[in-house]
Amino acid sequence: MGIISLVPTRIRRRFCGSVTRRRLLTFGFLVVFIFILFHESSIFASSDDKPQINDRRILESDNMVVVPQIVDMSGAIGQGSEEHKAVKHSKQIAGLGSDNVKKEGAALANGKRDERKPMVNEESPVTVVLVICAARPAAIRNHLEQIIKLRPSAERFPIVVSQDGNIGTVTSVIKEFVNESAHISFIHSSLPLLQHAIRTDENSATAKAAKNYFFIAQHYKWALDKIFFEMSYDTAIITEDDLDVAEDFFSYFSATRRLLRADPTIWCISAWNDNGGSNITDRSRSDSLYRTDFFPGLGWMLTADLWKELSPKWPSTYWDDWLRRQDIRNNRACIRPEVSRTAHNNKVAGKGTSGGLYKKYLASIHLPESPIDFSLLNLSYLMKDNYDRVLKKRLNEAKEITVESVENLSVPSAENSYLVVYRTPREYRRIAKAVGLMIDIRSGMPRTAYYGVVTFMLGASRVYAIPASLNVNKNFTSRPTSDFYIEDWDKMTRYLDFQETYCKPGKFAGVCDPKNPELVEWFRKKRLTKRLQSWGEMIVN
């Protein structure tokens, strides 16, 4: 029987029972340990204690994890790399922004859910497409045919068409598409109809343009109030009737939607690149996305929470420039693509509110040749800390060249990236005109700028135009982005436009100063005094 047989039976039973209990406890702890270990391994993509570049958890949790190491975003702001190709095939898992799911669950638990509101489900979220139109029947037909054909799901992307004005042919076209089962509805703005009737006696070109911008701003507010406050949608993509859309338009917005909730410094997603001309973009990298301080518009997405902030103070006119104001933007950025996912259809657009001013430039912006499945991309590089870290690295690696080199369209080697410094609006204009960037500046910002940095292709080389106030050797990304914009540059740029328009051979040959009495008299003699006044305040530079 051995030694154990020498122990009294009563003590043996107690001992064995104690051993059994200890074994059960040990087994239980072991099961719990294995469960925790398995759970951790399912959350993290590597054995390290922090997410890695291909980690699917990066865009998954409610509390966004900022990746500590440099995430390669070479496709967006630098050279190509194998790392980027690996990231490209790392599919994101839905679930980011699940605060909305929690809110919806609480509402259901309290029996307070608004039946009109689409159920928020981050696995298949609902994003309404708001189509803004007014007076172009061919344009609205073309646009609706495209988005209906391309949307992957009628349930996930319901369409609401909002018409301003009383053009019957436009209304008739829209009604051809309205279909409840296809989730296509029509709202018609009635208040601006009265305003149209009152103001049609303003006949000058300037008055008509100003009037149209007024109507557009009011229409936007009315329609956005409708879809967010009455229809209770959570997220909206806004399009306009004169836009063509890319085959991957919905893929782009589906994938980037999560960023609006993951990063509070991102307030909109735009399908448009203001500097999207074919000769200054890398069309081989149409998967590349960027942050921009300059609101792009022209096919853009926002949340209901943002609209609650904007609606009470929405401007009466020039709503897009209002969104570019530093006090409205509040150091937030939009996401925009390297290659635009929207394009102006000039055949159906007419002159538009700009009077055809940008028609030639807009015609140079084309949709991508082939679609990208954005659901396969790891977009965590667009989070501010990640993006800023890599931007700083790229700027440090770039070789400096002069404004004259850009004007001569020459760089030492196509294998390098380059940096060119602009010190004044005039210098920026020289760079912009040389390569084909848009030359206007709003709220101190060039189009597509981020920290004042505007990137473009010069031949096969990536170039970064940076303001003189940005020191790449210092931690500039710790400063607010608004620090790098001087709002007086708007007035200085306006003067440059004025100078190019009037102070040239065949027009005014004297001192080009809007306050110069000789110039004022020149305008008076030509009966253009009101036109001079319409330029507003300018700063000679």
Coordinates of C-alpha atoms in Angstrom, one line a residue:
M1 CA 0.0 0.0 0.0
G2 CA 3.1 2.2 0.4
I3 CA 3.5 5.3 2.7
I4 CA 0.0 6.6 2.0
S5 CA -1.5 3.5 3.6
L6 CA 0.0 4.5 6.9
V7 CA -2.1 7.7 7.0
P8 CA -5.4 7.3 8.9
T9 CA -8.4 7.0 6.6
R10 CA -10.2 10.2 7.8
I11 CA -7.0 12.3 7.2
R12 CA -6.5 10.6 3.8
R13 CA -10.0 11.5 2.7
R14 CA -9.5 15.2 3.7
F15 CA -6.1 15.2 2.0
C16 CA -7.5 13.7 -1.2
G17 CA -10.4 16.1 -1.2
S18 CA -8.1 19.0 -0.8
V19 CA -5.9 17.8 -3.6
T20 CA -8.9 17.4 -5.8
R21 CA -10.0 21.0 -5.1
R22 CA -6.5 22.3 -5.7
R23 CA -6.4 20.4 -9.0
L24 CA -9.7 21.9 -10.0
L25 CA -8.6 25.4 -9.1
T26 CA -5.3 24.9 -11.0
F27 CA -7.2 23.6 -14.0
G28 CA -9.6 26.6 -13.9
F29 CA -6.7 29.1 -13.7
L30 CA -5.1 27.3 -16.6
V31 CA -8.3 27.6 -18.7
V32 CA -8.6 31.3 -17.9
F33 CA -4.9 31.9 -18.8
I34 CA -5.3 30.1 -22.1
F35 CA -8.5 32.0 -22.9
I36 CA -6.7 35.4 -22.2
L37 CA -3.7 34.3 -24.2
F38 CA -5.9 33.3 -27.2
H39 CA -8.0 36.5 -26.9
E40 CA -4.8 38.7 -26.9
S41 CA -3.4 36.9 -29.9
S42 CA -6.7 37.5 -31.8
I43 CA -6.5 41.2 -31.1
F44 CA -2.9 41.8 -31.9
A45 CA -1.4 41.0 -35.3
S46 CA 2.0 40.4 -33.8
S47 CA 3.6 39.2 -30.6
D48 CA 4.7 42.7 -29.7
D49 CA 2.8 44.7 -27.1
K50 CA 1.9 47.5 -29.5
P51 CA 0.2 47.4 -32.9
Q52 CA 2.4 47.1 -35.9
I53 CA 2.1 48.5 -39.4
N54 CA -0.2 45.7 -40.7
D55 CA -2.1 45.3 -37.5
R56 CA -5.8 45.0 -38.1
R57 CA -6.6 46.3 -34.6
I58 CA -5.3 49.8 -35.6
L59 CA -8.7 50.9 -36.9
E60 CA -10.9 48.7 -34.8
S61 CA -11.2 49.7 -31.2
D62 CA -13.4 52.5 -29.7
N63 CA -10.4 54.2 -28.3
M64 CA -8.2 54.7 -31.3
V65 CA -4.7 53.3 -30.9
V66 CA -2.0 55.6 -32.3
V67 CA 0.7 53.5 -33.9
P68 CA 4.0 54.5 -32.2
Q69 CA 6.4 53.6 -35.0
I70 CA 6.5 55.3 -38.4
V71 CA 3.8 53.9 -40.7
D72 CA 5.0 54.0 -44.3
M73 CA 2.8 56.3 -46.3
S74 CA 5.2 56.5 -49.2
G75 CA 2.4 56.3 -51.7
A76 CA 0.9 59.5 -50.4
I77 CA 3.9 61.7 -49.6
G78 CA 7.0 60.1 -50.9
Q79 CA 8.6 57.2 -52.8
G80 CA 7.2 53.7 -53.3
S81 CA 8.2 50.8 -51.0
E82 CA 7.5 47.1 -50.4
E83 CA 6.1 48.0 -47.0
H84 CA 3.4 50.1 -48.6
K85 CA 2.5 47.2 -50.9
A86 CA 2.2 45.0 -47.8
V87 CA 0.0 47.5 -46.1
K88 CA -2.1 47.8 -49.2
H89 CA -3.3 44.2 -48.8
S90 CA -4.0 44.4 -45.1
K91 CA -7.8 44.5 -44.9
Q92 CA -9.4 46.7 -42.2
I93 CA -11.9 45.2 -39.9
A94 CA -15.2 47.1 -39.5
G95 CA -16.0 48.4 -36.0
L96 CA -14.3 51.7 -35.6
G97 CA -16.6 54.4 -34.4
S98 CA -18.8 51.9 -32.5
D99 CA -19.9 54.7 -30.2
N100 CA -22.8 55.0 -32.6
V101 CA -23.7 51.3 -32.1
K102 CA -23.6 51.9 -28.3
K103 CA -25.9 54.9 -28.7
E104 CA -28.3 53.0 -30.9
G105 CA -28.4 50.1 -28.3
A106 CA -29.1 52.5 -25.5
A107 CA -31.9 54.1 -27.5
L108 CA -33.4 50.6 -28.2
A109 CA -33.1 49.7 -24.5
N110 CA -35.1 52.8 -23.5
G111 CA -37.7 52.2 -26.2
K112 CA -36.9 55.6 -27.8
R113 CA -35.6 54.7 -31.2
D114 CA -36.8 57.0 -34.0
E115 CA -38.2 54.6 -36.6
R116 CA -37.2 57.0 -39.4
K117 CA -33.6 56.7 -38.5
P118 CA -31.5 54.0 -40.3
M119 CA -30.0 51.5 -37.9
V120 CA -26.4 52.3 -37.4
N121 CA -24.4 49.1 -38.0
E122 CA -20.7 49.5 -38.6
E123 CA -20.5 46.2 -40.5
S124 CA -22.9 47.7 -43.1
P125 CA -23.4 51.4 -42.2
V126 CA -25.9 53.6 -43.9
T127 CA -24.6 56.7 -45.7
V128 CA -27.1 58.8 -47.5
V129 CA -26.1 60.3 -50.8
L130 CA -27.5 63.9 -51.0
V131 CA -27.6 65.1 -54.6
I132 CA -27.8 68.9 -55.0
C133 CA -29.3 70.2 -58.3
A134 CA -31.2 73.2 -59.7
A135 CA -31.6 73.9 -63.4
R136 CA -29.8 71.3 -65.5
P137 CA -32.0 68.4 -66.6
A138 CA -29.2 66.7 -68.7
A139 CA -26.8 67.0 -65.8
I140 CA -29.1 65.5 -63.2
R141 CA -30.0 62.6 -65.5
N142 CA -26.3 61.8 -66.2
H143 CA -25.4 62.0 -62.5
L144 CA -28.2 59.9 -61.2
E145 CA -27.6 57.2 -63.8
Q146 CA -24.0 57.0 -62.7
I147 CA -24.4 56.8 -59.0
I148 CA -27.3 54.4 -59.2
K149 CA -25.2 52.1 -61.4
L150 CA -22.2 52.3 -59.2
R151 CA -23.6 52.1 -55.7
P152 CA -23.0 48.7 -54.2
S153 CA -26.2 48.6 -52.1
A154 CA -29.4 50.6 -52.3
E155 CA -29.9 50.0 -48.6
R156 CA -26.5 51.2 -47.5
F157 CA -26.5 54.2 -49.9
P158 CA -30.0 55.6 -50.2
I159 CA -30.2 58.6 -52.5
V160 CA -32.0 61.9 -51.7
V161 CA -32.2 64.4 -54.6
S162 CA -32.7 68.0 -53.6
Q163 CA -33.8 70.4 -56.2
D164 CA -33.7 74.2 -55.8
G165 CA -35.8 76.3 -58.1
N166 CA -38.8 75.6 -60.3
I167 CA -37.4 74.3 -63.5
G168 CA -40.1 71.7 -64.5
T169 CA -37.9 69.7 -66.9
V170 CA -35.5 69.1 -64.0
T171 CA -38.3 68.0 -61.7
S172 CA -39.6 65.6 -64.4
V173 CA -36.2 64.0 -64.8
I174 CA -35.8 63.5 -61.1
K175 CA -39.3 61.9 -60.8
E176 CA -38.3 59.3 -63.4
F177 CA -35.8 58.0 -60.9
V178 CA -37.7 58.3 -57.6
N179 CA -38.4 54.8 -56.3
E180 CA -39.1 53.9 -52.7
S181 CA -38.0 50.3 -53.1
A182 CA -34.7 51.4 -54.7
H183 CA -34.2 54.0 -51.8
I184 CA -34.3 57.0 -54.1
S185 CA -36.3 60.0 -52.8
F186 CA -36.9 63.6 -53.8
I187 CA -37.1 66.7 -51.7
H188 CA -37.9 70.1 -53.2
S189 CA -36.8 73.4 -51.6
S190 CA -39.8 75.7 -51.5
L191 CA -38.5 78.8 -49.6
P192 CA -35.8 79.7 -52.1
L193 CA -38.4 79.7 -54.9
L194 CA -39.8 82.9 -53.4
Q195 CA -36.3 84.4 -53.1
H196 CA -35.6 83.5 -56.8
A197 CA -38.8 85.4 -57.8
I198 CA -37.9 88.5 -55.8
R199 CA -34.3 88.8 -57.1
T200 CA -34.5 88.1 -60.8
D201 CA -34.3 91.9 -61.6
E202 CA -30.6 91.9 -60.8
N203 CA -29.1 91.9 -64.3
S204 CA -25.4 92.6 -64.0
A205 CA -23.0 89.7 -64.2
T206 CA -21.7 90.4 -60.7
A207 CA -25.1 90.6 -59.2
K208 CA -26.2 87.4 -60.9
A209 CA -23.2 85.5 -59.7
A210 CA -23.6 86.8 -56.2
K211 CA -27.3 85.9 -56.3
N212 CA -26.5 82.3 -57.4
Y213 CA -24.0 81.8 -54.6
F214 CA -26.6 83.1 -52.2
F215 CA -29.1 80.5 -53.4
I216 CA -26.6 77.7 -53.4
A217 CA -25.7 78.4 -49.7
Q218 CA -29.3 78.5 -48.7
H219 CA -30.1 75.4 -50.6
Y220 CA -27.3 73.5 -48.9
K221 CA -28.5 74.5 -45.5
W222 CA -32.1 73.6 -46.2
A223 CA -31.1 70.2 -47.6
L224 CA -28.6 69.3 -44.9
D225 CA -31.0 70.3 -42.2
K226 CA -33.6 68.0 -43.9
I227 CA -31.5 64.9 -44.1
F228 CA -29.8 65.2 -40.7
F229 CA -32.5 66.7 -38.5
E230 CA -35.7 65.4 -40.1
M231 CA -34.6 62.1 -41.8
S232 CA -32.0 61.5 -39.0
Y233 CA -29.2 60.1 -41.1
D234 CA -25.9 59.8 -39.4
T235 CA -23.5 60.4 -42.3
A236 CA -23.9 61.9 -45.7
I237 CA -22.1 62.1 -49.0
I238 CA -22.9 65.3 -50.9
T239 CA -22.7 65.4 -54.7
E240 CA -23.7 67.9 -57.3
D241 CA -25.5 67.3 -60.6
D242 CA -22.6 68.3 -62.9
L243 CA -20.2 65.7 -61.5
D244 CA -19.0 62.4 -63.0
V245 CA -18.0 59.8 -60.4
A246 CA -15.3 57.1 -60.5
E247 CA -16.0 53.4 -60.5
D248 CA -14.5 53.2 -57.0
F249 CA -16.3 56.3 -55.6
F250 CA -18.4 54.3 -53.1
S251 CA -15.4 52.1 -52.1
Y252 CA -13.5 55.2 -51.3
F253 CA -16.1 56.7 -49.1
S254 CA -16.9 53.3 -47.4
A255 CA -13.3 52.8 -46.4
T256 CA -12.6 56.4 -45.2
R257 CA -15.9 56.8 -43.3
R258 CA -14.3 55.3 -40.2
L259 CA -11.7 58.0 -40.1
L260 CA -14.4 60.6 -39.3
R261 CA -15.0 58.9 -36.0
A262 CA -11.5 57.7 -35.3
D263 CA -9.7 61.0 -35.6
P264 CA -11.3 64.3 -34.3
T265 CA -8.8 66.3 -36.4
I266 CA -10.5 64.9 -39.6
W267 CA -13.8 66.7 -40.3
C268 CA -14.5 65.7 -43.9
I269 CA -13.7 63.3 -46.6
S270 CA -13.5 64.6 -50.2
A271 CA -13.3 62.8 -53.5
W272 CA -11.8 65.9 -55.1
N273 CA -8.1 67.0 -55.6
D274 CA -8.0 70.7 -56.3
N275 CA -4.6 70.2 -57.9
G276 CA -5.6 67.0 -59.7
G277 CA -4.3 67.8 -63.2
S278 CA -2.9 64.7 -64.9
N279 CA 0.6 66.2 -65.3
I280 CA 1.0 67.0 -61.6
T281 CA -0.4 63.9 -60.0
D282 CA 1.1 60.4 -59.8
R283 CA -1.7 58.5 -61.6
S284 CA 0.2 55.2 -61.0
R285 CA -0.6 55.7 -57.3
S286 CA -4.3 56.4 -57.4
D287 CA -4.6 54.5 -54.1
S288 CA -2.7 57.4 -52.3
L289 CA -4.6 59.7 -50.0
Y290 CA -3.6 62.9 -48.2
R291 CA -4.6 65.3 -45.4
T292 CA -5.4 68.8 -46.4
D293 CA -6.3 71.9 -44.4
F294 CA -8.1 73.4 -47.5
F295 CA -11.7 72.3 -47.8
P296 CA -12.0 70.7 -51.2
G297 CA -15.8 69.9 -51.6
L298 CA -17.0 68.5 -54.9
G299 CA -18.2 65.2 -53.6
W300 CA -17.6 65.1 -49.9
M301 CA -18.7 63.4 -46.7
L302 CA -19.6 64.7 -43.3
T303 CA -21.3 63.5 -40.1
A304 CA -24.5 64.6 -38.4
D305 CA -22.4 65.7 -35.4
L306 CA -20.5 68.1 -37.6
W307 CA -23.6 69.5 -39.1
K308 CA -25.1 70.2 -35.7
E309 CA -22.0 72.4 -35.2
L310 CA -22.2 74.2 -38.5
S311 CA -25.9 74.6 -39.2
P312 CA -26.7 77.3 -36.6
K313 CA -24.0 79.6 -38.0
W314 CA -24.2 78.6 -41.7
P315 CA -23.3 81.6 -44.0
S316 CA -25.8 83.3 -46.3
T317 CA -23.4 82.9 -49.3
Y318 CA -20.0 81.5 -50.3
W319 CA -20.4 78.5 -48.0
D320 CA -17.3 76.7 -49.2
D321 CA -14.9 79.6 -48.5
W322 CA -16.6 80.0 -45.1
L323 CA -15.6 76.4 -44.3
R324 CA -12.0 77.4 -45.2
R325 CA -11.9 80.1 -42.5
Q326 CA -9.5 79.3 -39.8
D327 CA -12.0 80.0 -37.0
I328 CA -14.5 77.6 -38.6
R329 CA -12.0 74.9 -39.6
N330 CA -10.5 75.0 -36.2
N331 CA -7.3 73.2 -37.2
R332 CA -9.2 70.2 -38.6
A333 CA -8.3 68.6 -41.9
C334 CA -10.1 66.8 -44.8
I335 CA -8.9 63.7 -46.6
R336 CA -8.5 64.0 -50.3
P337 CA -7.1 61.6 -53.0
E338 CA -4.1 61.8 -55.3
V339 CA -6.4 61.1 -58.2
S340 CA -9.9 62.7 -58.0
R341 CA -12.9 60.4 -57.7
T342 CA -15.1 63.1 -59.1
A343 CA -14.7 65.2 -62.3
H344 CA -16.7 68.0 -63.8
N345 CA -18.7 67.0 -66.8
N346 CA -18.3 70.1 -68.9
K347 CA -20.8 68.9 -71.6
V348 CA -23.7 69.0 -69.1
A349 CA -22.4 71.6 -66.6
G350 CA -22.6 74.8 -68.6
K351 CA -20.6 77.8 -67.2
G352 CA -21.8 77.3 -63.6
T353 CA -21.5 79.9 -60.9
S354 CA -17.9 80.7 -61.8
G355 CA -19.0 81.8 -65.3
G356 CA -16.7 79.2 -66.9
L357 CA -13.6 80.7 -65.3
Y358 CA -12.1 77.3 -64.4
K359 CA -13.5 75.3 -67.3
K360 CA -10.1 74.7 -69.0
Y361 CA -8.4 73.7 -65.7
L362 CA -11.3 71.5 -64.6
A363 CA -11.1 69.7 -67.9
S364 CA -7.6 68.5 -67.0
I365 CA -8.8 66.6 -64.0
H366 CA -9.7 63.0 -64.9
L367 CA -11.0 60.0 -63.1
P368 CA -8.7 57.1 -62.5
E369 CA -8.1 54.6 -65.3
S370 CA -8.8 51.6 -63.0
P371 CA -10.6 51.2 -59.7
I372 CA -9.1 50.6 -56.2
D373 CA -10.7 48.4 -53.6
F374 CA -10.1 50.7 -50.7
S375 CA -11.4 48.1 -48.2
L376 CA -8.1 46.3 -48.7
L377 CA -6.0 49.3 -47.6
N378 CA -4.8 50.1 -44.1
L379 CA -5.6 53.8 -43.9
S380 CA -4.2 54.3 -40.4
Y381 CA -1.4 56.4 -42.0
L382 CA -4.0 59.2 -42.3
M383 CA -4.4 59.5 -38.6
K384 CA -2.7 62.8 -37.6
D385 CA 0.2 61.6 -35.5
N386 CA 1.1 58.9 -38.0
Y387 CA 0.8 61.2 -41.0
D388 CA 2.6 64.1 -39.4
R389 CA 5.5 61.9 -38.4
V390 CA 6.0 60.6 -41.9
L391 CA 5.5 64.0 -43.5
K392 CA 8.3 65.4 -41.4
K393 CA 10.5 62.5 -42.4
R394 CA 9.8 63.0 -46.1
L395 CA 10.5 66.8 -45.9
N396 CA 13.8 66.1 -44.2
E397 CA 14.8 63.6 -46.9
A398 CA 13.8 66.0 -49.8
K399 CA 16.6 68.0 -51.5
E400 CA 16.0 71.7 -51.7
I401 CA 15.7 73.4 -55.1
T402 CA 14.9 77.0 -56.1
V403 CA 11.7 78.6 -57.5
E404 CA 13.6 79.1 -60.7
S405 CA 14.3 75.4 -61.0
V406 CA 10.6 74.7 -60.8
E407 CA 9.9 77.5 -63.3
N408 CA 12.4 75.8 -65.7
L409 CA 10.6 72.5 -65.0
S410 CA 14.0 70.9 -64.2
V411 CA 15.2 68.8 -61.3
P412 CA 18.6 67.2 -60.9
S413 CA 17.4 63.6 -60.7
A414 CA 14.1 61.9 -61.1
E415 CA 15.0 59.4 -58.4
N416 CA 14.9 62.1 -55.6
S417 CA 12.1 64.1 -54.0
Y418 CA 12.5 67.9 -53.7
L419 CA 11.5 70.8 -51.6
V420 CA 11.0 74.4 -52.8
V421 CA 10.4 77.3 -50.4
Y422 CA 7.9 80.1 -51.1
R423 CA 8.1 83.3 -49.1
T424 CA 5.3 85.4 -50.6
P425 CA 2.0 84.9 -52.5
R426 CA 3.9 86.1 -55.6
E427 CA 6.5 83.4 -55.2
Y428 CA 3.8 80.8 -54.7
R429 CA 2.1 82.0 -57.8
R430 CA 5.3 81.6 -59.8
I431 CA 5.5 78.0 -58.7
A432 CA 1.8 77.3 -59.3
K433 CA 1.8 78.8 -62.8
A434 CA 4.9 77.0 -63.8
V435 CA 3.5 73.5 -63.1
G436 CA -0.3 74.0 -63.3
L437 CA -1.4 74.3 -59.7
M438 CA -4.4 76.5 -58.9
I439 CA -3.1 79.9 -58.0
D440 CA -5.8 81.2 -55.6
I441 CA -5.4 81.5 -51.9
R442 CA -8.3 81.4 -49.4
S443 CA -7.9 82.2 -45.7
G444 CA -4.2 82.3 -46.3
M445 CA -4.2 78.7 -47.7
P446 CA -3.1 77.5 -51.1
R447 CA -5.4 74.7 -52.4
T448 CA -4.5 71.2 -51.0
A449 CA -2.1 72.7 -48.4
Y450 CA -1.4 70.9 -45.2
Y451 CA 0.8 72.9 -42.7
G452 CA 1.2 75.1 -45.8
V453 CA 2.8 72.2 -47.7
V454 CA 1.6 71.7 -51.2
T455 CA 2.8 68.5 -53.0
F456 CA 2.8 67.8 -56.7
M457 CA 4.7 65.8 -59.3
L458 CA 7.3 67.5 -61.5
G459 CA 8.0 64.9 -64.2
A460 CA 8.8 61.7 -62.3
S461 CA 9.8 63.5 -59.1
R462 CA 7.7 64.3 -56.0
V463 CA 8.0 68.0 -55.0
Y464 CA 6.9 69.7 -51.8
A465 CA 6.3 73.5 -51.9
I466 CA 6.6 74.7 -48.3
P467 CA 6.1 78.1 -46.6
A468 CA 9.2 79.9 -45.3
S469 CA 7.7 79.8 -41.8
L470 CA 8.0 76.0 -41.7
N471 CA 11.3 74.8 -40.4
V472 CA 11.6 71.1 -41.3
N473 CA 14.4 70.6 -38.7
K474 CA 12.1 71.6 -35.9
N475 CA 8.9 69.9 -34.6
F476 CA 6.6 72.0 -36.7
T477 CA 3.8 69.4 -36.4
S478 CA 3.3 70.3 -32.7
R479 CA 2.0 73.7 -33.7
P480 CA -1.6 74.3 -34.9
T481 CA -1.8 74.1 -38.7
S482 CA -3.4 77.6 -38.7
D483 CA 0.0 79.0 -37.6
F484 CA 1.3 78.5 -41.1
Y485 CA -1.3 80.7 -42.9
I486 CA -1.4 84.5 -43.1
E487 CA -4.9 85.7 -43.9
D488 CA -3.6 88.9 -45.5
W489 CA -2.3 86.7 -48.3
D490 CA -5.9 86.7 -49.6
K491 CA -5.8 90.4 -50.1
M492 CA -2.3 90.2 -51.6
T493 CA -3.4 87.5 -54.0
R494 CA -6.4 89.5 -55.0
Y495 CA -4.1 92.3 -55.9
L496 CA -2.0 90.0 -58.0
D497 CA -5.2 89.0 -59.9
F498 CA -6.1 92.6 -60.3
Q499 CA -2.6 93.5 -61.5
E500 CA -2.7 90.7 -64.1
T501 CA -6.1 91.8 -65.3
Y502 CA -5.7 95.6 -65.7
C503 CA -2.1 96.6 -65.3
K504 CA -0.7 95.3 -68.6
P505 CA 0.0 96.5 -72.2
G506 CA -3.2 97.6 -73.8
K507 CA -4.9 98.5 -70.5
F508 CA -3.5 100.7 -67.7
A509 CA 0.2 101.6 -68.0
G510 CA 0.7 103.7 -64.8
V511 CA 1.4 102.8 -61.2
C512 CA -0.7 99.7 -60.5
D513 CA -2.2 100.7 -57.1
P514 CA -6.0 100.5 -56.7
K515 CA -5.8 103.7 -54.6
N516 CA -3.8 105.5 -57.3
P517 CA -5.9 108.5 -58.4
E518 CA -4.9 108.0 -62.0
L519 CA -6.0 104.4 -61.9
V520 CA -9.3 105.3 -60.2
E521 CA -9.9 107.9 -63.0
W522 CA -9.1 105.4 -65.7
F523 CA -11.8 103.1 -64.3
R524 CA -14.2 106.1 -64.1
K525 CA -13.7 107.1 -67.7
K526 CA -14.5 103.5 -68.8
R527 CA -17.6 103.5 -66.6
L528 CA -16.1 100.6 -64.5
T529 CA -16.1 102.3 -61.1
K530 CA -18.4 99.7 -59.6
R531 CA -16.2 96.9 -61.0
L532 CA -13.2 98.5 -59.3
Q533 CA -15.1 98.6 -56.0
S534 CA -16.2 95.0 -56.4
W535 CA -12.6 93.9 -56.0
G536 CA -12.7 94.8 -52.4
E537 CA -9.6 95.5 -50.2
M538 CA -6.3 94.7 -51.7
I539 CA -2.7 94.8 -50.5
V540 CA 0.0 95.9 -53.0
N541 CA 2.9 93.4 -53.0

